[in-house]
Amino acid sequence: MSLSHDLWERNFDLALQSLNTKFVQGIKTGKLPKIKFQLYVAQDYYFLKSFAKAYGLAISKCEDNDSIKVLSELLLGVSEELLLHESYSKKWDINLKSNFIRTETKNYTDFLENISKNKNCIEILSAMTPCMRLYSWIGQSLIRYKENNRYKDWIVTYSDSTFDKLAKSLEELIDQKSNQSKFDDLNVFYEKAMQLELRFFDAYSDF
């Protein structure tokens, strides 16, 4: 098995916990309170901006042209996701400019900032991949529930094959560079990111 697959399998219990949060299950049923989705989108906007910065720093630390090309394309994908959130803000009456960053969001963005500034390329990728793979997997897990669901746009976005390809692009980079670090060393970053994702979903599960 590939290194990226082994990292996902090692942390699959955390993925299941995220899937089973009241937040994600509320999206599945469409019963998530509107206010919780509004808060989530506003905070995820902070996170995506941090994610974009991490991609930029990863690009500066990956010296081979193929990695730079792939990461540049992924950075463009984040830019498109930010535009999607801006459209969500209009549809769901969210003022992105008036929101302040919450603790669970800041914990995640601080983690990304620290890793992207102080670690090498593959370590940064190991901290970023969990978000992409987890959202793709959750989206695909919920796709059958999209019809007559007010959160259909969210489900369709993350279940789409295009998003899955972005996640696979990151995983392929990890696999290409797998000889640069030991599995246990990279799993520290991967597992921490998965834990932070779970806490992020949990923050909007109190209903």
mmCIF file of C-alpha atoms in Angstrom:
data_model
loop_
_atom_site.group_PDB
_atom_site.id
_atom_site.type_symbol
_atom_site.label_atom_id
_atom_site.label_comp_id
_atom_site.label_asym_id
_atom_site.label_seq_id
_atom_site.Cartn_x
_atom_site.Cartn_y
_atom_site.Cartn_z
ATOM 1 C CA MET A 1 0.000 0.000 0.000
ATOM 2 C CA SER A 2 1.065 3.611 -0.554
ATOM 3 C CA LEU A 3 2.163 5.905 2.260
ATOM 4 C CA SER A 4 -0.852 8.186 1.787
ATOM 5 C CA HIS A 5 -3.203 5.201 1.990
ATOM 6 C CA ASP A 6 -1.490 3.965 5.149
ATOM 7 C CA LEU A 7 -1.828 7.418 6.751
ATOM 8 C CA TRP A 8 -5.551 7.492 5.948
ATOM 9 C CA GLU A 9 -6.090 3.963 7.244
ATOM 10 C CA ARG A 10 -4.177 4.684 10.462
ATOM 11 C CA ASN A 11 -6.509 7.618 11.150
ATOM 12 C CA PHE A 12 -9.752 6.226 9.769
ATOM 13 C CA ASP A 13 -11.298 6.079 13.237
ATOM 14 C CA LEU A 14 -11.017 9.885 13.386
ATOM 15 C CA ALA A 15 -12.665 10.128 9.961
ATOM 16 C CA LEU A 16 -15.576 8.028 11.228
ATOM 17 C CA GLN A 17 -15.888 10.232 14.289
ATOM 18 C CA SER A 18 -16.066 13.310 12.041
ATOM 19 C CA LEU A 19 -18.707 11.664 9.843
ATOM 20 C CA ASN A 20 -20.778 10.850 12.925
ATOM 21 C CA THR A 21 -20.694 14.336 14.454
ATOM 22 C CA LYS A 22 -24.093 15.977 14.808
ATOM 23 C CA PHE A 23 -22.888 18.677 12.406
ATOM 24 C CA VAL A 24 -22.185 16.286 9.507
ATOM 25 C CA GLN A 25 -25.232 14.161 10.279
ATOM 26 C CA GLY A 26 -27.275 17.365 10.340
ATOM 27 C CA ILE A 27 -26.054 18.172 6.841
ATOM 28 C CA LYS A 28 -26.971 14.642 5.751
ATOM 29 C CA THR A 29 -30.551 14.984 6.997
ATOM 30 C CA GLY A 30 -30.858 18.683 6.204
ATOM 31 C CA LYS A 31 -31.782 19.276 9.847
ATOM 32 C CA LEU A 32 -28.625 21.174 10.809
ATOM 33 C CA PRO A 33 -29.853 24.515 12.223
ATOM 34 C CA LYS A 34 -29.235 27.385 9.830
ATOM 35 C CA ILE A 35 -27.278 29.344 12.451
ATOM 36 C CA LYS A 36 -24.807 26.457 12.834
ATOM 37 C CA PHE A 37 -24.168 26.344 9.097
ATOM 38 C CA GLN A 38 -23.742 30.112 9.009
ATOM 39 C CA LEU A 39 -21.166 29.987 11.793
ATOM 40 C CA TYR A 40 -19.366 27.088 10.130
ATOM 41 C CA VAL A 41 -19.106 28.810 6.728
ATOM 42 C CA ALA A 42 -17.795 32.024 8.301
ATOM 43 C CA GLN A 43 -15.107 30.137 10.222
ATOM 44 C CA ASP A 44 -14.232 27.849 7.314
ATOM 45 C CA TYR A 45 -13.529 31.007 5.314
ATOM 46 C CA TYR A 46 -10.753 31.863 7.815
ATOM 47 C CA PHE A 47 -9.433 28.338 7.494
ATOM 48 C CA LEU A 48 -9.367 28.386 3.689
ATOM 49 C CA LYS A 49 -7.355 31.599 3.643
ATOM 50 C CA SER A 50 -4.845 29.915 5.963
ATOM 51 C CA PHE A 51 -4.860 26.848 3.702
ATOM 52 C CA ALA A 52 -4.018 29.047 0.714
ATOM 53 C CA LYS A 53 -1.034 30.528 2.561
ATOM 54 C CA ALA A 54 0.177 27.031 3.465
ATOM 55 C CA TYR A 55 0.051 26.040 -0.216
ATOM 56 C CA GLY A 56 2.141 29.096 -1.038
ATOM 57 C CA LEU A 57 4.804 28.139 1.488
ATOM 58 C CA ALA A 58 4.747 24.521 0.328
ATOM 59 C CA ILE A 59 5.392 25.729 -3.221
ATOM 60 C CA SER A 60 8.396 27.706 -2.001
ATOM 61 C CA LYS A 61 9.845 24.581 -0.344
ATOM 62 C CA CYS A 62 9.174 21.985 -3.061
ATOM 63 C CA GLU A 63 12.000 22.344 -5.544
ATOM 64 C CA ASP A 64 10.925 19.992 -8.342
ATOM 65 C CA ASN A 65 8.837 21.457 -11.148
ATOM 66 C CA ASP A 66 6.112 18.779 -11.016
ATOM 67 C CA SER A 67 5.350 19.519 -7.364
ATOM 68 C CA ILE A 68 5.296 23.259 -7.992
ATOM 69 C CA LYS A 69 2.848 22.767 -10.884
ATOM 70 C CA VAL A 70 0.511 20.506 -8.886
ATOM 71 C CA LEU A 71 0.546 22.733 -5.805
ATOM 72 C CA SER A 72 -0.101 25.826 -7.931
ATOM 73 C CA GLU A 73 -3.172 24.117 -9.384
ATOM 74 C CA LEU A 74 -4.308 23.186 -5.871
ATOM 75 C CA LEU A 75 -3.841 26.771 -4.741
ATOM 76 C CA LEU A 76 -6.119 27.836 -7.586
ATOM 77 C CA GLY A 77 -8.651 25.286 -6.319
ATOM 78 C CA VAL A 78 -8.635 26.925 -2.886
ATOM 79 C CA SER A 79 -9.211 30.298 -4.532
ATOM 80 C CA GLU A 80 -12.280 28.845 -6.248
ATOM 81 C CA GLU A 81 -13.478 27.390 -2.939
ATOM 82 C CA LEU A 82 -13.155 30.819 -1.333
ATOM 83 C CA LEU A 83 -15.393 32.206 -4.087
ATOM 84 C CA LEU A 84 -17.853 29.400 -3.348
ATOM 85 C CA HIS A 85 -17.941 30.447 0.300
ATOM 86 C CA GLU A 86 -18.586 34.021 -0.759
ATOM 87 C CA SER A 87 -21.600 32.790 -2.753
ATOM 88 C CA TYR A 88 -22.719 30.798 0.313
ATOM 89 C CA SER A 89 -22.489 33.990 2.360
ATOM 90 C CA LYS A 90 -24.986 35.716 0.076
ATOM 91 C CA LYS A 91 -27.339 32.750 -0.064
ATOM 92 C CA TRP A 92 -27.227 32.143 3.686
ATOM 93 C CA ASP A 93 -27.042 35.779 4.810
ATOM 94 C CA ILE A 94 -23.538 35.556 6.299
ATOM 95 C CA ASN A 95 -21.388 38.643 6.824
ATOM 96 C CA LEU A 96 -17.866 37.271 6.400
ATOM 97 C CA LYS A 97 -16.251 40.584 7.325
ATOM 98 C CA SER A 98 -17.919 40.994 10.710
ATOM 99 C CA ASN A 99 -17.067 37.549 12.105
ATOM 100 C CA PHE A 100 -14.193 36.991 14.513
ATOM 101 C CA ILE A 101 -12.059 33.857 14.515
ATOM 102 C CA ARG A 102 -13.109 31.254 17.080
ATOM 103 C CA THR A 103 -10.809 29.127 19.228
ATOM 104 C CA GLU A 104 -11.216 25.856 17.321
ATOM 105 C CA THR A 105 -10.535 27.670 14.041
ATOM 106 C CA LYS A 106 -7.490 29.489 15.375
ATOM 107 C CA ASN A 107 -6.057 26.257 16.768
ATOM 108 C CA TYR A 108 -6.220 24.789 13.260
ATOM 109 C CA THR A 109 -4.879 27.866 11.442
ATOM 110 C CA ASP A 110 -2.049 28.233 13.988
ATOM 111 C CA PHE A 111 -1.136 24.591 13.406
ATOM 112 C CA LEU A 112 -1.037 25.088 9.630
ATOM 113 C CA GLU A 113 0.992 28.269 9.966
ATOM 114 C CA ASN A 114 3.528 26.638 12.256
ATOM 115 C CA ILE A 115 3.976 23.578 10.037
ATOM 116 C CA SER A 116 4.147 25.535 6.788
ATOM 117 C CA LYS A 117 6.731 27.973 8.154
ATOM 118 C CA ASN A 118 8.948 25.510 10.001
ATOM 119 C CA LYS A 119 8.708 22.142 8.228
ATOM 120 C CA ASN A 120 9.692 20.772 4.834
ATOM 121 C CA CYS A 121 7.491 20.156 1.818
ATOM 122 C CA ILE A 122 6.336 16.601 2.564
ATOM 123 C CA GLU A 123 5.626 17.482 6.198
ATOM 124 C CA ILE A 124 3.456 20.403 5.069
ATOM 125 C CA LEU A 125 1.614 18.122 2.647
ATOM 126 C CA SER A 126 1.023 15.594 5.427
ATOM 127 C CA ALA A 127 -0.653 18.323 7.476
ATOM 128 C CA MET A 128 -2.809 19.526 4.566
ATOM 129 C CA THR A 129 -3.922 16.274 2.939
ATOM 130 C CA PRO A 130 -6.278 15.141 5.760
ATOM 131 C CA CYS A 131 -8.629 18.064 5.123
ATOM 132 C CA MET A 132 -8.902 17.301 1.413
ATOM 133 C CA ARG A 133 -9.277 13.554 1.791
ATOM 134 C CA LEU A 134 -11.725 13.832 4.704
ATOM 135 C CA TYR A 135 -14.039 16.292 2.941
ATOM 136 C CA SER A 136 -14.015 14.208 -0.236
ATOM 137 C CA TRP A 137 -14.816 11.057 1.712
ATOM 138 C CA ILE A 138 -17.589 12.732 3.718
ATOM 139 C CA GLY A 139 -19.075 14.259 0.568
ATOM 140 C CA GLN A 140 -19.142 10.871 -1.149
ATOM 141 C CA SER A 141 -20.675 9.326 1.979
ATOM 142 C CA LEU A 142 -23.544 11.852 1.877
ATOM 143 C CA ILE A 143 -24.203 12.061 -1.874
ATOM 144 C CA ARG A 144 -27.266 9.803 -1.762
ATOM 145 C CA TYR A 145 -28.924 12.254 0.641
ATOM 146 C CA LYS A 146 -28.572 15.365 -1.552
ATOM 147 C CA GLU A 147 -32.072 15.499 -3.023
ATOM 148 C CA ASN A 148 -34.535 17.827 -1.291
ATOM 149 C CA ASN A 149 -31.740 18.792 1.086
ATOM 150 C CA ARG A 150 -31.088 22.478 1.767
ATOM 151 C CA TYR A 151 -27.380 21.655 2.068
ATOM 152 C CA LYS A 152 -27.300 20.031 -1.363
ATOM 153 C CA ASP A 153 -24.701 22.490 -2.714
ATOM 154 C CA TRP A 154 -22.262 21.593 0.075
ATOM 155 C CA ILE A 155 -22.725 17.855 -0.483
ATOM 156 C CA VAL A 156 -22.372 18.153 -4.267
ATOM 157 C CA THR A 157 -19.207 20.267 -3.964
ATOM 158 C CA TYR A 158 -17.313 17.798 -1.800
ATOM 159 C CA SER A 159 -18.644 14.614 -3.406
ATOM 160 C CA ASP A 160 -17.623 15.780 -6.879
ATOM 161 C CA SER A 161 -14.919 13.838 -8.710
ATOM 162 C CA THR A 162 -13.031 17.087 -9.320
ATOM 163 C CA PHE A 163 -12.566 17.599 -5.594
ATOM 164 C CA ASP A 164 -11.506 13.975 -5.180
ATOM 165 C CA LYS A 165 -8.854 14.500 -7.875
ATOM 166 C CA LEU A 166 -7.456 17.434 -5.886
ATOM 167 C CA ALA A 167 -7.154 15.204 -2.814
ATOM 168 C CA LYS A 168 -5.477 12.503 -4.892
ATOM 169 C CA SER A 169 -3.017 15.064 -6.268
ATOM 170 C CA LEU A 170 -1.816 15.801 -2.743
ATOM 171 C CA GLU A 171 -1.638 12.111 -1.890
ATOM 172 C CA GLU A 172 0.399 11.388 -5.003
ATOM 173 C CA LEU A 173 2.902 14.073 -4.019
ATOM 174 C CA ILE A 174 3.255 12.484 -0.582
ATOM 175 C CA ASP A 175 3.814 9.084 -2.192
ATOM 176 C CA GLN A 176 6.428 10.489 -4.580
ATOM 177 C CA LYS A 177 8.344 11.986 -1.670
ATOM 178 C CA SER A 178 7.776 9.092 0.733
ATOM 179 C CA ASN A 179 11.466 8.263 0.937
ATOM 180 C CA GLN A 180 12.179 11.640 2.546
ATOM 181 C CA SER A 181 10.515 10.928 5.913
ATOM 182 C CA LYS A 182 9.444 8.036 8.101
ATOM 183 C CA PHE A 183 5.784 7.076 8.353
ATOM 184 C CA ASP A 184 5.563 7.725 12.102
ATOM 185 C CA ASP A 185 7.057 11.192 11.702
ATOM 186 C CA LEU A 186 4.528 12.177 9.039
ATOM 187 C CA ASN A 187 1.651 10.595 10.941
ATOM 188 C CA VAL A 188 2.211 13.095 13.763
ATOM 189 C CA PHE A 189 1.124 15.895 11.408
ATOM 190 C CA TYR A 190 -1.585 13.857 9.675
ATOM 191 C CA GLU A 191 -3.169 12.710 12.921
ATOM 192 C CA LYS A 192 -3.076 16.191 14.434
ATOM 193 C CA ALA A 193 -4.856 17.617 11.383
ATOM 194 C CA MET A 194 -7.528 14.909 11.617
ATOM 195 C CA GLN A 195 -8.035 15.692 15.294
ATOM 196 C CA LEU A 196 -8.398 19.397 14.525
ATOM 197 C CA GLU A 197 -10.941 18.618 11.801
ATOM 198 C CA LEU A 198 -12.979 16.626 14.303
ATOM 199 C CA ARG A 199 -12.894 19.465 16.828
ATOM 200 C CA PHE A 200 -13.929 21.888 14.087
ATOM 201 C CA PHE A 201 -17.036 19.823 13.271
ATOM 202 C CA ASP A 202 -17.752 19.270 16.949
ATOM 203 C CA ALA A 203 -17.853 23.026 17.485
ATOM 204 C CA TYR A 204 -21.062 23.189 15.417
ATOM 205 C CA SER A 205 -22.644 20.034 16.821
ATOM 206 C CA ASP A 206 -24.172 21.575 19.963
ATOM 207 C CA PHE A 207 -27.837 21.529 19.008
#
